[in-house]
Amino acid sequence: MRKRNKIALIGAGQIGGTLALLCGLRNLGDVVLFDIMDGTAKGKALDLSHLSPVFSLDFNVSGTGDIKDIKDADVCIVTSGVPRKPGMSRDDLVKTNADVIRSVAKGIKENAPNSFVVVITNPLDAMAYLMQKETGFPKEKVVGMAGVLDTARYQAFLADAIGVSVDCVNAFVLGGHGDDMVPVRSYTTVQGIPVTEFLSDEKLDEIEKRVRGAGAEVVNLLKTGSAFYSPAASAIDMVESYLFNQRKIRPCAVYCNGEYGVKGIYLGVPVMISGKGVEKIIEIPLSSAEKDALAASAGRVQELISIL
Ligand code: APR
């Protein structure tokens, strides 16, 4: 008998709770919310279980403080750690969150050894790298969520500036999930038409600057915590491509082994996600300015990884 998908959410905070809700609404399978604050995990799960009858959802959700309950999960989405506060960069979280990742990696390795792991905890590229290293999982089974979110922010700002549906805007943001991420203007189109036909270079510079700072813009408005709706939705998009073998091409933080001149670290590049996980990295020609920007971003991620 084919078993139901089991999705383990490691961290039941703002993003974890939103992930659980989206898993239910999109019928992805059963959800286990795990958190060291087990009351948070159990309380959110209980609340969510009362949503199923309202929408007639086929959705079992439970909360736990015992990592053994993630046993044999098909997917683990990791948000455990601390979010940044106003004035902090994502990189300021590195030491605190590295300890959290080490501890949850052990639990994932022992209890869900065949799972596809999506890391959301910041600083993203370094934490995804650490997760793969600590679990020892195949590199195609550990991936970081950042490019989908950064690209969505770019698409939203472009659609707003041009006055078109977000559906028409196709874009890529590559590189690390930091202030030096690389919006790739040369591959950004509006229904196939180069974005430069719609907006001046000055306007595009302004939008790309806003994309780089969009996470901080949210943090400064919220005052406590960081973005959670859009990061959760972005991870769900990646998980759906894995669970349903959709073969979507998305920018994700993955282990690079020479692609784009980057070796031995995790960095945001275009990949295809299939039922195997990261099926392949798609290499596209970049302008020399884009290549330089990607190399600078990779250098920053490398520095963070060397702190670990
Ligand atoms: N094991 C399990 N859960 C943990 C652990 C741990 N070792 N350490 C912390 N947690 C839990 C916290 O108890 C909290 O419920 O992780 C959860 C984090 O939730 P929030 O503080 O609400 O943070 P959130 O907004 O969900 O962001 C989580 O994602 O985008 C990144 O920068 C963000 O690193 C942060 C992460």
mmCIF file of C-alpha atoms and ligand atoms in Angstrom, residues 10-16 34-37 40 44 78-84 90 93 97 99-101 103-104 120-123 177 225-228 231, ligand 1:
data_model
loop_
_atom_site.group_PDB
_atom_site.id
_atom_site.type_symbol
_atom_site.label_atom_id
_atom_site.label_comp_id
_atom_site.label_asym_id
_atom_site.label_seq_id
_atom_site.Cartn_x
_atom_site.Cartn_y
_atom_site.Cartn_z
ATOM 1 C CA ILE A 10 11.684 21.348 12.393
ATOM 2 C CA GLY A 11 10.846 24.553 14.243
ATOM 3 C CA ALA A 12 7.252 25.519 14.961
ATOM 4 C CA GLY A 13 7.706 29.277 15.069
ATOM 5 C CA GLN A 14 6.361 31.849 12.634
ATOM 6 C CA ILE A 15 7.584 30.098 9.488
ATOM 7 C CA GLY A 16 6.968 26.586 10.861
ATOM 8 C CA PHE A 34 8.747 19.651 16.123
ATOM 9 C CA ASP A 35 10.103 22.336 18.443
ATOM 10 C CA ILE A 36 12.150 22.492 21.635
ATOM 11 C CA MET A 37 9.236 24.572 22.912
ATOM 12 C CA THR A 40 4.250 25.755 20.824
ATOM 13 C CA LYS A 44 -0.190 25.076 16.818
ATOM 14 C CA VAL A 78 14.129 23.309 8.870
ATOM 15 C CA THR A 79 13.362 26.690 10.408
ATOM 16 C CA SER A 80 14.683 26.100 13.915
ATOM 17 C CA GLY A 81 16.888 28.902 15.166
ATOM 18 C CA VAL A 82 16.516 32.575 15.879
ATOM 19 C CA PRO A 83 15.354 35.228 13.430
ATOM 20 C CA ARG A 84 17.112 38.597 13.210
ATOM 21 C CA ARG A 90 21.445 37.501 8.550
ATOM 22 C CA LEU A 93 22.982 34.781 13.436
ATOM 23 C CA ASN A 97 21.981 29.068 14.563
ATOM 24 C CA ASP A 99 24.527 25.128 17.137
ATOM 25 C CA VAL A 100 20.814 24.644 16.481
ATOM 26 C CA ILE A 101 21.477 23.170 13.028
ATOM 27 C CA SER A 103 21.581 19.458 16.987
ATOM 28 C CA VAL A 104 18.647 19.063 14.595
ATOM 29 C CA ILE A 120 15.345 28.012 5.744
ATOM 30 C CA THR A 121 17.323 29.001 8.869
ATOM 31 C CA ASN A 122 19.678 31.938 8.307
ATOM 32 C CA PRO A 123 22.386 32.640 7.336
ATOM 33 C CA HIS A 177 20.923 35.043 0.567
ATOM 34 C CA GLY A 225 10.964 38.631 13.976
ATOM 35 C CA SER A 226 11.437 38.413 10.237
ATOM 36 C CA ALA A 227 9.373 37.558 7.157
ATOM 37 C CA PHE A 228 7.390 34.336 7.400
ATOM 38 C CA PRO A 231 9.578 32.213 3.022
HETATM 39 N N1 APR B 1 15.331 22.550 18.083
HETATM 40 C C1 APR B 1 14.060 22.784 17.672
HETATM 41 N N2 APR B 1 13.515 23.998 17.592
HETATM 42 C C2 APR B 1 14.270 25.034 17.950
HETATM 43 C C3 APR B 1 15.598 24.900 18.375
HETATM 44 C C4 APR B 1 16.127 23.568 18.442
HETATM 45 N N3 APR B 1 17.376 23.338 18.836
HETATM 46 N N4 APR B 1 16.084 26.131 18.643
HETATM 47 C C5 APR B 1 15.107 27.012 18.383
HETATM 48 N N5 APR B 1 14.004 26.358 17.976
HETATM 49 C C6 APR B 1 12.710 26.903 17.597
HETATM 50 C C7 APR B 1 12.221 28.020 18.506
HETATM 51 O O1 APR B 1 11.684 27.504 19.724
HETATM 52 C C8 APR B 1 11.172 28.711 17.635
HETATM 53 O O2 APR B 1 9.860 28.211 17.877
HETATM 54 O O3 APR B 1 12.774 27.515 16.314
HETATM 55 C C9 APR B 1 11.607 28.351 16.189
HETATM 56 C C10 APR B 1 11.960 29.562 15.350
HETATM 57 O O4 APR B 1 10.791 30.270 15.157
HETATM 58 P P1 APR B 1 10.728 31.877 15.125
HETATM 59 O O5 APR B 1 11.562 32.420 16.241
HETATM 60 O O6 APR B 1 9.309 32.272 15.036
HETATM 61 O O7 APR B 1 11.522 32.233 13.771
HETATM 62 P P2 APR B 1 10.970 32.188 12.260
HETATM 63 O O8 APR B 1 10.428 33.516 11.891
HETATM 64 O O9 APR B 1 10.123 30.988 12.070
HETATM 65 O O10 APR B 1 12.362 32.040 11.472
HETATM 66 C C11 APR B 1 13.165 30.887 11.630
HETATM 67 O O11 APR B 1 14.155 31.177 9.463
HETATM 68 O O12 APR B 1 14.122 32.950 7.938
HETATM 69 C C12 APR B 1 14.842 32.310 8.949
HETATM 70 O O13 APR B 1 16.104 34.112 9.925
HETATM 71 C C13 APR B 1 15.035 33.208 10.136
HETATM 72 O O14 APR B 1 16.701 31.816 11.127
HETATM 73 C C14 APR B 1 15.335 32.204 11.219
HETATM 74 C C15 APR B 1 14.446 31.015 10.846
#
